[in-house]
Amino acid sequence: QVQLVESGGGSVQAGGSLRLSCAASGYTADTYYMGWFRQAPGKEREGVAAIYNNVGATYYSDSVKGRFTISEDYAKSTVYLQMNSLKPEDSGIYYCAASSSPNRRGDWWLFLRPAYNYWGQGTQVTVSS
């Protein structure tokens, strides 16, 4: 079992920055990749960034590419999401997720909910105009 706890959410004006953290505990050696998702009210949860554990390969959705950076501190079992140039449409609950199975389908799989079997509780991000 792996437990994920997000932190770092908050309110910021458009153009500002936030850094989210996801602390993993439990049998973290069992995870192959981790991702960040977000969900706005009335919308589907969407994947925005992913990283392969201990390899460092990163992937981003088109909506955040160039503005968000996912990284990991393997020694601390923590994954970060640095969010710059925030827009009101970035608002929502941000979730951290991890997978205990290797990805055998392709990079596109990293942005879909079924690709992950561990989830955090989420942290709220609000960007005002």
CSV table of C-alpha atoms in Angstrom, one decimal:
chain,number,residue,atom,x,y,z
A,1,GLN,CA,0.0,0.0,0.0
A,2,VAL,CA,1.1,3.5,-0.8
A,3,GLN,CA,-0.3,6.7,0.9
A,4,LEU,CA,-0.2,10.0,-0.9
A,5,VAL,CA,-0.6,13.4,0.8
A,6,GLU,CA,-0.7,16.6,-1.2
A,7,SER,CA,0.1,20.1,0.1
A,8,GLY,CA,0.9,23.6,-1.2
A,9,GLY,CA,-2.5,24.6,-2.6
A,10,GLY,CA,-3.9,28.0,-2.1
A,11,SER,CA,-5.2,31.2,-3.7
A,12,VAL,CA,-3.1,33.3,-6.1
A,13,GLN,CA,-3.7,35.9,-8.7
A,14,ALA,CA,-3.4,35.3,-12.4
A,15,GLY,CA,0.3,35.2,-13.4
A,16,GLY,CA,1.4,34.0,-10.0
A,17,SER,CA,3.0,30.7,-9.0
A,18,LEU,CA,2.4,27.8,-6.6
A,19,ARG,CA,4.4,24.7,-5.8
A,20,LEU,CA,2.5,21.6,-4.9
A,21,SER,CA,4.0,18.7,-3.0
A,22,CYS,CA,3.0,15.1,-2.8
A,23,ALA,CA,4.6,13.1,0.0
A,24,ALA,CA,4.4,9.3,-0.6
A,25,SER,CA,4.7,6.8,2.2
A,26,GLY,CA,4.3,3.0,2.5
A,27,TYR,CA,5.8,0.7,0.0
A,28,THR,CA,6.9,3.4,-2.4
A,29,ALA,CA,9.5,1.2,-4.1
A,30,ASP,CA,6.5,-0.5,-5.6
A,31,THR,CA,5.6,2.5,-7.8
A,32,TYR,CA,6.6,3.0,-11.4
A,33,TYR,CA,5.3,6.4,-12.2
A,34,MET,CA,3.4,9.3,-10.6
A,35,GLY,CA,1.1,12.0,-12.0
A,36,TRP,CA,-0.8,15.1,-11.1
A,37,PHE,CA,-4.4,15.5,-12.1
A,38,ARG,CA,-6.9,18.3,-11.6
A,39,GLN,CA,-10.6,18.6,-11.5
A,40,ALA,CA,-12.6,21.8,-11.8
A,41,PRO,CA,-16.3,21.9,-10.7
A,42,GLY,CA,-18.5,20.2,-13.1
A,43,LYS,CA,-15.6,18.9,-15.2
A,44,GLU,CA,-13.8,15.6,-15.6
A,45,ARG,CA,-10.6,14.9,-13.8
A,46,GLU,CA,-7.7,15.5,-16.2
A,47,GLY,CA,-4.1,14.5,-16.1
A,48,VAL,CA,-1.7,17.4,-16.4
A,49,ALA,CA,1.8,16.0,-15.7
A,50,ALA,CA,3.5,12.7,-15.1
A,51,ILE,CA,7.0,11.4,-14.2
A,52,TYR,CA,8.6,8.0,-14.2
A,53,ASN,CA,10.0,7.3,-10.7
A,54,ASN,CA,13.8,7.2,-10.4
A,55,VAL,CA,14.2,7.8,-14.2
A,56,GLY,CA,13.1,11.4,-14.4
A,57,ALA,CA,11.3,11.3,-17.8
A,58,THR,CA,8.4,13.9,-17.6
A,59,TYR,CA,5.3,14.4,-19.6
A,60,TYR,CA,2.8,17.3,-19.8
A,61,SER,CA,-0.6,18.1,-21.2
A,62,ASP,CA,-0.8,20.8,-23.8
A,63,SER,CA,-2.7,23.0,-21.4
A,64,VAL,CA,0.2,23.3,-19.0
A,65,LYS,CA,3.3,22.7,-21.1
A,66,GLY,CA,5.9,25.4,-20.7
A,67,ARG,CA,4.2,26.6,-17.4
A,68,PHE,CA,4.2,23.6,-15.1
A,69,THR,CA,7.2,21.5,-14.1
A,70,ILE,CA,6.9,18.1,-12.4
A,71,SER,CA,9.9,16.8,-10.4
A,72,GLU,CA,10.8,14.3,-7.8
A,73,ASP,CA,13.0,14.0,-4.8
A,74,TYR,CA,13.5,10.3,-4.7
A,75,ALA,CA,15.2,10.3,-1.3
A,76,LYS,CA,12.3,12.1,0.2
A,77,SER,CA,9.7,10.1,-1.7
A,78,THR,CA,8.1,13.4,-2.7
A,79,VAL,CA,6.9,14.6,-6.1
A,80,TYR,CA,6.5,18.3,-6.8
A,81,LEU,CA,4.4,20.4,-9.3
A,82,GLN,CA,5.8,23.8,-9.9
A,83,MET,CA,3.1,26.0,-11.4
A,84,ASN,CA,4.0,29.3,-13.0
A,85,SER,CA,2.1,31.8,-15.0
A,86,LEU,CA,-1.1,30.6,-13.5
A,87,LYS,CA,-4.4,31.3,-15.2
A,88,PRO,CA,-8.0,31.2,-13.8
A,89,GLU,CA,-8.7,28.1,-15.8
A,90,ASP,CA,-6.0,26.3,-13.8
A,91,SER,CA,-8.2,26.5,-10.8
A,92,GLY,CA,-9.5,23.2,-9.3
A,93,ILE,CA,-8.6,20.4,-6.9
A,94,TYR,CA,-5.2,19.0,-7.7
A,95,TYR,CA,-4.6,15.3,-7.0
A,96,CYS,CA,-1.4,13.3,-6.8
A,97,ALA,CA,-1.5,9.7,-8.1
A,98,ALA,CA,0.8,6.7,-8.3
A,99,SER,CA,0.9,3.4,-10.2
A,100,SER,CA,2.2,0.1,-9.0
A,101,SER,CA,2.1,-1.3,-12.5
A,102,PRO,CA,4.5,-0.5,-15.3
A,103,ASN,CA,3.2,1.4,-18.3
A,104,ARG,CA,2.9,-1.0,-21.3
A,105,ARG,CA,0.6,1.2,-23.4
A,106,GLY,CA,2.4,4.4,-24.2
A,107,ASP,CA,2.8,8.0,-23.0
A,108,TRP,CA,-0.9,8.8,-23.6
A,109,TRP,CA,-1.8,6.3,-20.8
A,110,LEU,CA,-0.2,8.5,-18.2
A,111,PHE,CA,-2.9,11.1,-18.5
A,112,LEU,CA,-5.8,8.8,-17.8
A,113,ARG,CA,-7.3,7.9,-14.4
A,114,PRO,CA,-7.3,4.1,-14.9
A,115,ALA,CA,-3.5,4.3,-15.2
A,116,TYR,CA,-3.2,4.9,-11.4
A,117,ASN,CA,-4.2,2.9,-8.5
A,118,TYR,CA,-3.2,5.2,-5.6
A,119,TRP,CA,-4.6,8.6,-5.1
A,120,GLY,CA,-4.2,11.4,-2.6
A,121,GLN,CA,-7.1,13.5,-1.1
A,122,GLY,CA,-6.4,16.5,-3.2
A,123,THR,CA,-5.4,20.2,-2.6
A,124,GLN,CA,-7.4,23.2,-3.8
A,125,VAL,CA,-5.9,25.7,-6.2
A,126,THR,CA,-7.7,28.9,-6.9
A,127,VAL,CA,-6.5,31.4,-9.4
A,128,SER,CA,-8.3,34.8,-9.5
A,129,SER,CA,-8.3,37.2,-12.5
